[in-house]
Amino acid sequence: MVKVPGPFKTPPSITLDPKPLADVPDAPLAPGSGDARAPRSASRRSEIPVFEVMQITDEVARRRHAGHDVVSLCAGEPSARPAPGTLQPAGYTGPLGTTPLREAIAGHYRDWYGVEVDPGRVAVTTGSSGAFQLVFLTAFDPGDRVALVSPGYPAYRNILTALGVHVVEIATGPETRYQPTPQLLDEAVREHGDLAGLIVASPANPTGTMLARSELQSLVEWCSAKGARFISDEIYHGITFIDAGPDSRGVSAVELDSDAIVINSFSKYWGMTGWRLGWALLPEDLVAPFEALASNFALSPPAPAQELAMRAFSPETYAERDSVVQGFAKARALILDAEQSLNWGAAAPSDGAFYYYSELGPQLERFGDSSSYARALLEGADVAVVPGGDFDPVAGHRAVRLSYAAGEAAVAEALDRIIRFQG
């Protein structure tokens, strides 16, 4: 078994005390100090695992600065990005974004999904990450139970945990194509109690799997019947590789239920990762509470990014980004064609997004776990991939995620290096 020391650490598995944060006692008095108190430690809500993708991204930057020719299949960041153009000085906007951009986003739902959305229900946010934080704060109280699938995007789990919400992780696999089902939700309720919400993603990170319209409908109806909030992460809509048809870009939950919460972003399909701009579609009862929180937490979304985003919905931009998606498809095909040569294990079907999530199979016998494999691959072949522990705390040590957002040439070079590295 190969053990290679590396520059990034495996995130710890942390279980937080489920009691409300308000019940945490004050810091104890220091012995013999009178009224003086011992220095406070960091908050309990900060005791969450670091997002290992970003650690590896930082290490890639350091290695490149040191002269290494690193091929990164790590972050979900399209290499083809829009030019910023000329931006004018800008001040604060409203806490939910500018009216023109909110109207343009509503128009996007009319054009792509054939559904009318009131622009007043559109909240522009500082990336989808800002949307998740504000949605979770608006929709859930400490102690509520919220379900999500594993493997899945780790920030759902970590943000909810930091907010004192109980996370109910539903283990999924090939039998349900790594997506939840009403039956799995019923089992979760029997084991953990009633759910306050469910988070789904289609296409999903890290598996790339998608829910068909009927499957999404069944989950929406389950939540409606149980009084649970349904939150649909749709940031990879438009990056899909399924057969052409009315649902080829993905089915939006807002088509099925106006009370569904939808989160999206300009980062993936439009490639605007660093501009930190996303949005949420909110049910009527959450608009005012969401705005109150947004006005205090962020004041307003970044104004220059909102100005640039107005160009996202032109026919020319859609055509440009669709051509980028065609490039993702070619990179995906390279990976699928190389599966036998990679000699890994079972892989999730990559219907959309730009990820390939696979068990390592025989490579586990050499390296022990996916973190050791990823460290060895980065140091021995200058290729960055992500260990699966971020996405699945239980079984992720057996899997890795490749991002083919870097494009066809980078993926071809990385595959060649990986195969030579493994011998």
mmCIF file of C-alpha atoms in Angstrom, residues 99-351:
data_model
loop_
_atom_site.group_PDB
_atom_site.id
_atom_site.type_symbol
_atom_site.label_atom_id
_atom_site.label_comp_id
_atom_site.label_asym_id
_atom_site.label_seq_id
_atom_site.Cartn_x
_atom_site.Cartn_y
_atom_site.Cartn_z
ATOM 1 C CA THR A 99 -35.325 45.413 -10.891
ATOM 2 C CA PRO A 100 -34.013 44.942 -14.468
ATOM 3 C CA LEU A 101 -31.992 41.860 -13.497
ATOM 4 C CA ARG A 102 -34.862 40.335 -11.499
ATOM 5 C CA GLU A 103 -37.124 40.861 -14.508
ATOM 6 C CA ALA A 104 -34.514 39.319 -16.815
ATOM 7 C CA ILE A 105 -34.254 36.244 -14.588
ATOM 8 C CA ALA A 106 -38.052 35.899 -14.630
ATOM 9 C CA GLY A 107 -37.875 36.117 -18.424
ATOM 10 C CA HIS A 108 -35.313 33.313 -18.436
ATOM 11 C CA TYR A 109 -37.880 31.019 -16.780
ATOM 12 C CA ARG A 110 -40.476 31.985 -19.355
ATOM 13 C CA ASP A 111 -38.060 31.304 -22.238
ATOM 14 C CA TRP A 112 -36.482 28.069 -20.957
ATOM 15 C CA TYR A 113 -39.274 26.475 -18.943
ATOM 16 C CA GLY A 114 -42.476 28.081 -20.216
ATOM 17 C CA VAL A 115 -43.458 29.236 -16.724
ATOM 18 C CA GLU A 116 -44.385 32.725 -15.554
ATOM 19 C CA VAL A 117 -42.471 33.891 -12.473
ATOM 20 C CA ASP A 118 -43.272 37.123 -10.656
ATOM 21 C CA PRO A 119 -40.030 39.164 -10.587
ATOM 22 C CA GLY A 120 -40.972 40.129 -7.040
ATOM 23 C CA ARG A 121 -40.242 36.529 -6.021
ATOM 24 C CA VAL A 122 -36.731 36.655 -7.504
ATOM 25 C CA ALA A 123 -33.928 37.366 -5.009
ATOM 26 C CA VAL A 124 -30.482 38.046 -6.458
ATOM 27 C CA THR A 125 -27.740 36.859 -4.100
ATOM 28 C CA THR A 126 -23.981 36.802 -3.634
ATOM 29 C CA GLY A 127 -23.500 33.541 -5.495
ATOM 30 C CA SER A 128 -25.609 30.462 -4.942
ATOM 31 C CA SER A 129 -23.689 30.100 -1.655
ATOM 32 C CA GLY A 130 -25.297 33.317 -0.440
ATOM 33 C CA ALA A 131 -28.663 31.994 -1.582
ATOM 34 C CA PHE A 132 -28.214 28.778 0.397
ATOM 35 C CA GLN A 133 -27.279 30.644 3.558
ATOM 36 C CA LEU A 134 -30.202 33.062 3.351
ATOM 37 C CA VAL A 135 -32.718 30.400 2.289
ATOM 38 C CA PHE A 136 -31.709 28.108 5.149
ATOM 39 C CA LEU A 137 -31.882 30.985 7.628
ATOM 40 C CA THR A 138 -35.293 32.016 6.303
ATOM 41 C CA ALA A 139 -36.865 28.565 6.051
ATOM 42 C CA PHE A 140 -35.510 26.648 9.051
ATOM 43 C CA ASP A 141 -35.026 27.028 12.793
ATOM 44 C CA PRO A 142 -32.315 25.417 14.928
ATOM 45 C CA GLY A 143 -33.339 21.851 15.661
ATOM 46 C CA ASP A 144 -35.329 21.387 12.444
ATOM 47 C CA ARG A 145 -34.536 18.266 10.422
ATOM 48 C CA VAL A 146 -33.597 18.678 6.753
ATOM 49 C CA ALA A 147 -32.876 15.779 4.404
ATOM 50 C CA LEU A 148 -30.291 15.593 1.638
ATOM 51 C CA VAL A 149 -28.617 12.779 -0.243
ATOM 52 C CA SER A 150 -25.162 11.315 0.094
ATOM 53 C CA PRO A 151 -23.021 11.569 -1.974
ATOM 54 C CA GLY A 152 -23.904 15.221 -2.371
ATOM 55 C CA TYR A 153 -22.599 18.776 -2.252
ATOM 56 C CA PRO A 154 -20.933 19.196 1.166
ATOM 57 C CA ALA A 155 -21.841 22.859 1.667
ATOM 58 C CA TYR A 156 -25.510 21.921 2.156
ATOM 59 C CA ARG A 157 -24.570 19.783 5.125
ATOM 60 C CA ASN A 158 -21.996 22.161 6.551
ATOM 61 C CA ILE A 159 -24.070 25.357 6.300
ATOM 62 C CA LEU A 160 -27.097 23.657 7.858
ATOM 63 C CA THR A 161 -24.955 22.219 10.651
ATOM 64 C CA ALA A 162 -23.419 25.621 11.365
ATOM 65 C CA LEU A 163 -26.945 27.031 11.682
ATOM 66 C CA GLY A 164 -27.956 24.394 14.235
ATOM 67 C CA VAL A 165 -30.167 22.442 11.835
ATOM 68 C CA HIS A 166 -30.160 18.638 12.065
ATOM 69 C CA VAL A 167 -28.990 17.118 8.792
ATOM 70 C CA VAL A 168 -30.582 13.817 7.781
ATOM 71 C CA GLU A 169 -28.318 12.232 5.179
ATOM 72 C CA ILE A 170 -29.957 9.692 2.883
ATOM 73 C CA ALA A 171 -27.492 7.175 1.484
ATOM 74 C CA THR A 172 -28.036 6.598 -2.227
ATOM 75 C CA GLY A 173 -26.447 4.446 -4.891
ATOM 76 C CA PRO A 174 -26.901 3.062 -8.395
ATOM 77 C CA GLU A 175 -30.281 1.506 -7.565
ATOM 78 C CA THR A 176 -31.856 5.000 -7.355
ATOM 79 C CA ARG A 177 -29.267 6.655 -9.600
ATOM 80 C CA TYR A 178 -27.910 8.518 -6.552
ATOM 81 C CA GLN A 179 -31.167 10.469 -6.098
ATOM 82 C CA PRO A 180 -33.785 10.388 -3.320
ATOM 83 C CA THR A 181 -37.161 8.680 -3.652
ATOM 84 C CA PRO A 182 -40.402 8.989 -1.628
ATOM 85 C CA GLN A 183 -39.684 5.538 -0.201
ATOM 86 C CA LEU A 184 -36.267 6.637 1.071
ATOM 87 C CA LEU A 185 -37.858 9.752 2.563
ATOM 88 C CA ASP A 186 -40.461 7.629 4.348
ATOM 89 C CA GLU A 187 -37.644 5.534 5.817
ATOM 90 C CA ALA A 188 -35.843 8.690 6.945
ATOM 91 C CA VAL A 189 -38.973 9.923 8.727
ATOM 92 C CA ARG A 190 -39.445 6.578 10.478
ATOM 93 C CA GLU A 191 -35.848 6.679 11.701
ATOM 94 C CA HIS A 192 -35.377 10.377 12.477
ATOM 95 C CA GLY A 193 -38.811 11.998 12.727
ATOM 96 C CA ASP A 194 -40.656 14.557 10.603
ATOM 97 C CA LEU A 195 -38.651 16.581 8.098
ATOM 98 C CA ALA A 196 -38.808 20.360 7.761
ATOM 99 C CA GLY A 197 -37.232 20.288 4.329
ATOM 100 C CA LEU A 198 -35.584 18.389 1.501
ATOM 101 C CA ILE A 199 -32.729 19.557 -0.742
ATOM 102 C CA VAL A 200 -32.314 18.023 -4.184
ATOM 103 C CA ALA A 201 -29.986 18.791 -7.071
ATOM 104 C CA SER A 202 -30.550 17.826 -10.697
ATOM 105 C CA PRO A 203 -27.998 17.662 -12.259
ATOM 106 C CA ALA A 204 -26.251 16.752 -9.028
ATOM 107 C CA ASN A 205 -22.772 17.390 -7.702
ATOM 108 C CA PRO A 206 -20.715 15.140 -7.605
ATOM 109 C CA THR A 207 -22.596 12.432 -9.515
ATOM 110 C CA GLY A 208 -24.056 14.412 -12.416
ATOM 111 C CA THR A 209 -27.310 12.429 -12.230
ATOM 112 C CA MET A 210 -30.673 13.996 -13.097
ATOM 113 C CA LEU A 211 -34.267 13.507 -12.026
ATOM 114 C CA ALA A 212 -36.892 12.901 -14.690
ATOM 115 C CA ARG A 213 -39.997 15.106 -14.541
ATOM 116 C CA SER A 214 -42.080 12.324 -12.991
ATOM 117 C CA GLU A 215 -39.429 11.646 -10.337
ATOM 118 C CA LEU A 216 -39.135 15.320 -9.433
ATOM 119 C CA GLN A 217 -42.928 15.561 -9.323
ATOM 120 C CA SER A 218 -43.157 12.688 -6.841
ATOM 121 C CA LEU A 219 -40.661 14.386 -4.503
ATOM 122 C CA VAL A 220 -42.439 17.741 -4.746
ATOM 123 C CA GLU A 221 -45.766 16.079 -3.927
ATOM 124 C CA TRP A 222 -44.230 14.181 -0.999
ATOM 125 C CA CYS A 223 -42.944 17.433 0.509
ATOM 126 C CA SER A 224 -46.250 19.204 -0.079
ATOM 127 C CA ALA A 225 -48.166 16.418 1.676
ATOM 128 C CA LYS A 226 -45.752 16.435 4.634
ATOM 129 C CA GLY A 227 -45.521 20.216 4.991
ATOM 130 C CA ALA A 228 -41.788 20.185 4.210
ATOM 131 C CA ARG A 229 -39.950 22.875 2.255
ATOM 132 C CA PHE A 230 -38.728 21.657 -1.129
ATOM 133 C CA ILE A 231 -35.414 23.232 -2.173
ATOM 134 C CA SER A 232 -34.174 22.582 -5.706
ATOM 135 C CA ASP A 233 -30.547 23.332 -6.567
ATOM 136 C CA GLU A 234 -30.579 23.988 -10.315
ATOM 137 C CA ILE A 235 -27.172 25.607 -10.823
ATOM 138 C CA TYR A 236 -26.157 23.043 -13.462
ATOM 139 C CA HIS A 237 -29.244 23.461 -15.613
ATOM 140 C CA GLY A 238 -28.243 23.858 -19.235
ATOM 141 C CA ILE A 239 -25.161 21.649 -18.795
ATOM 142 C CA THR A 240 -26.798 18.359 -19.734
ATOM 143 C CA PHE A 241 -26.044 15.417 -22.012
ATOM 144 C CA ILE A 242 -29.398 13.642 -22.171
ATOM 145 C CA ASP A 243 -31.471 13.239 -25.334
ATOM 146 C CA ALA A 244 -32.894 16.417 -26.818
ATOM 147 C CA GLY A 245 -36.451 17.189 -25.793
ATOM 148 C CA PRO A 246 -38.556 19.648 -23.815
ATOM 149 C CA ASP A 247 -36.741 18.746 -20.586
ATOM 150 C CA SER A 248 -33.244 18.499 -22.046
ATOM 151 C CA ARG A 249 -31.938 21.491 -20.069
ATOM 152 C CA GLY A 250 -33.458 20.155 -16.835
ATOM 153 C CA VAL A 251 -36.861 20.403 -15.170
ATOM 154 C CA SER A 252 -37.314 23.352 -12.820
ATOM 155 C CA ALA A 253 -39.223 22.676 -9.619
ATOM 156 C CA VAL A 254 -41.065 25.959 -10.111
ATOM 157 C CA GLU A 255 -42.813 24.340 -13.078
ATOM 158 C CA LEU A 256 -44.341 21.827 -10.691
ATOM 159 C CA ASP A 257 -45.040 23.882 -7.566
ATOM 160 C CA SER A 258 -44.984 27.645 -7.145
ATOM 161 C CA ASP A 259 -44.080 27.155 -3.476
ATOM 162 C CA ALA A 260 -40.874 25.305 -4.318
ATOM 163 C CA ILE A 261 -37.646 27.153 -3.522
ATOM 164 C CA VAL A 262 -35.299 27.229 -6.506
ATOM 165 C CA ILE A 263 -31.625 28.214 -6.307
ATOM 166 C CA ASN A 264 -29.486 28.950 -9.346
ATOM 167 C CA SER A 265 -26.304 30.781 -10.241
ATOM 168 C CA PHE A 266 -24.407 32.490 -13.033
ATOM 169 C CA SER A 267 -21.315 30.448 -12.114
ATOM 170 C CA LYS A 268 -21.766 27.195 -14.012
ATOM 171 C CA TYR A 269 -23.671 27.478 -17.310
ATOM 172 C CA TRP A 270 -22.532 31.093 -17.754
ATOM 173 C CA GLY A 271 -19.018 30.514 -16.356
ATOM 174 C CA MET A 272 -19.093 33.556 -14.046
ATOM 175 C CA THR A 273 -17.650 31.856 -10.951
ATOM 176 C CA GLY A 274 -15.592 34.751 -9.602
ATOM 177 C CA TRP A 275 -18.358 37.328 -10.024
ATOM 178 C CA ARG A 276 -20.255 35.706 -7.133
ATOM 179 C CA LEU A 277 -23.806 36.135 -8.370
ATOM 180 C CA GLY A 278 -26.761 33.797 -7.970
ATOM 181 C CA TRP A 279 -30.472 33.925 -7.258
ATOM 182 C CA ALA A 280 -33.360 32.262 -5.466
ATOM 183 C CA LEU A 281 -37.010 31.919 -6.457
ATOM 184 C CA LEU A 282 -39.038 32.216 -3.277
ATOM 185 C CA PRO A 283 -42.613 31.394 -2.285
ATOM 186 C CA GLU A 284 -44.629 34.472 -1.387
ATOM 187 C CA ASP A 285 -44.481 33.839 2.367
ATOM 188 C CA LEU A 286 -40.666 33.899 2.417
ATOM 189 C CA VAL A 287 -40.002 37.018 0.333
ATOM 190 C CA ALA A 288 -40.256 39.577 3.158
ATOM 191 C CA PRO A 289 -38.330 37.497 5.744
ATOM 192 C CA PHE A 290 -35.639 36.751 3.150
ATOM 193 C CA GLU A 291 -35.329 40.452 2.297
ATOM 194 C CA ALA A 292 -34.980 41.371 5.973
ATOM 195 C CA LEU A 293 -32.110 38.926 6.389
ATOM 196 C CA ALA A 294 -30.466 39.897 3.086
ATOM 197 C CA SER A 295 -30.543 43.602 3.941
ATOM 198 C CA ASN A 296 -28.590 42.878 7.128
ATOM 199 C CA PHE A 297 -26.260 40.106 5.980
ATOM 200 C CA ALA A 298 -25.138 41.448 2.599
ATOM 201 C CA LEU A 299 -26.840 44.868 2.161
ATOM 202 C CA SER A 300 -27.027 44.149 -1.563
ATOM 203 C CA PRO A 301 -25.600 41.750 -4.150
ATOM 204 C CA PRO A 302 -22.478 43.011 -5.979
ATOM 205 C CA ALA A 303 -23.584 45.758 -8.346
ATOM 206 C CA PRO A 304 -20.895 45.351 -11.066
ATOM 207 C CA ALA A 305 -21.699 41.640 -11.336
ATOM 208 C CA GLN A 306 -25.389 42.449 -11.722
ATOM 209 C CA GLU A 307 -24.563 44.860 -14.542
ATOM 210 C CA LEU A 308 -22.547 42.201 -16.365
ATOM 211 C CA ALA A 309 -25.223 39.545 -15.759
ATOM 212 C CA MET A 310 -27.764 41.527 -17.775
ATOM 213 C CA ARG A 311 -25.926 40.284 -20.876
ATOM 214 C CA ALA A 312 -26.395 36.657 -19.884
ATOM 215 C CA PHE A 313 -29.886 36.354 -21.346
ATOM 216 C CA SER A 314 -29.224 37.520 -24.904
ATOM 217 C CA PRO A 315 -29.537 35.052 -27.820
ATOM 218 C CA GLU A 316 -25.838 35.557 -28.564
ATOM 219 C CA THR A 317 -24.801 34.633 -25.026
ATOM 220 C CA TYR A 318 -27.029 31.552 -24.942
ATOM 221 C CA ALA A 319 -25.484 30.402 -28.236
ATOM 222 C CA GLU A 320 -21.971 31.017 -26.941
ATOM 223 C CA ARG A 321 -22.569 29.107 -23.714
ATOM 224 C CA ASP A 322 -24.267 26.226 -25.548
ATOM 225 C CA SER A 323 -21.089 25.864 -27.598
ATOM 226 C CA VAL A 324 -19.130 25.659 -24.342
ATOM 227 C CA VAL A 325 -21.456 22.860 -23.204
ATOM 228 C CA GLN A 326 -20.655 21.017 -26.436
ATOM 229 C CA GLY A 327 -17.011 21.215 -25.393
ATOM 230 C CA PHE A 328 -17.917 19.692 -22.021
ATOM 231 C CA ALA A 329 -19.627 16.868 -23.891
ATOM 232 C CA LYS A 330 -16.425 16.123 -25.801
ATOM 233 C CA ALA A 331 -14.398 16.102 -22.586
ATOM 234 C CA ARG A 332 -16.978 13.804 -20.982
ATOM 235 C CA ALA A 333 -16.726 11.424 -23.935
ATOM 236 C CA LEU A 334 -12.953 11.221 -23.460
ATOM 237 C CA ILE A 335 -13.435 10.061 -19.865
ATOM 238 C CA LEU A 336 -16.113 7.526 -20.746
ATOM 239 C CA ASP A 337 -13.936 6.138 -23.550
ATOM 240 C CA ALA A 338 -11.018 5.817 -21.097
ATOM 241 C CA GLU A 339 -12.934 3.930 -18.382
ATOM 242 C CA GLN A 340 -11.336 0.583 -19.180
ATOM 243 C CA SER A 341 -7.832 2.063 -19.234
ATOM 244 C CA LEU A 342 -8.417 3.899 -15.955
ATOM 245 C CA ASN A 343 -9.251 0.557 -14.308
ATOM 246 C CA TRP A 344 -11.320 2.115 -11.556
ATOM 247 C CA GLY A 345 -14.586 0.888 -10.056
ATOM 248 C CA ALA A 346 -18.281 1.656 -10.492
ATOM 249 C CA ALA A 347 -19.052 5.176 -11.724
ATOM 250 C CA ALA A 348 -22.192 7.294 -11.504
ATOM 251 C CA PRO A 349 -23.975 8.103 -14.761
ATOM 252 C CA SER A 350 -23.001 11.642 -15.712
ATOM 253 C CA ASP A 351 -26.256 12.989 -17.184
#
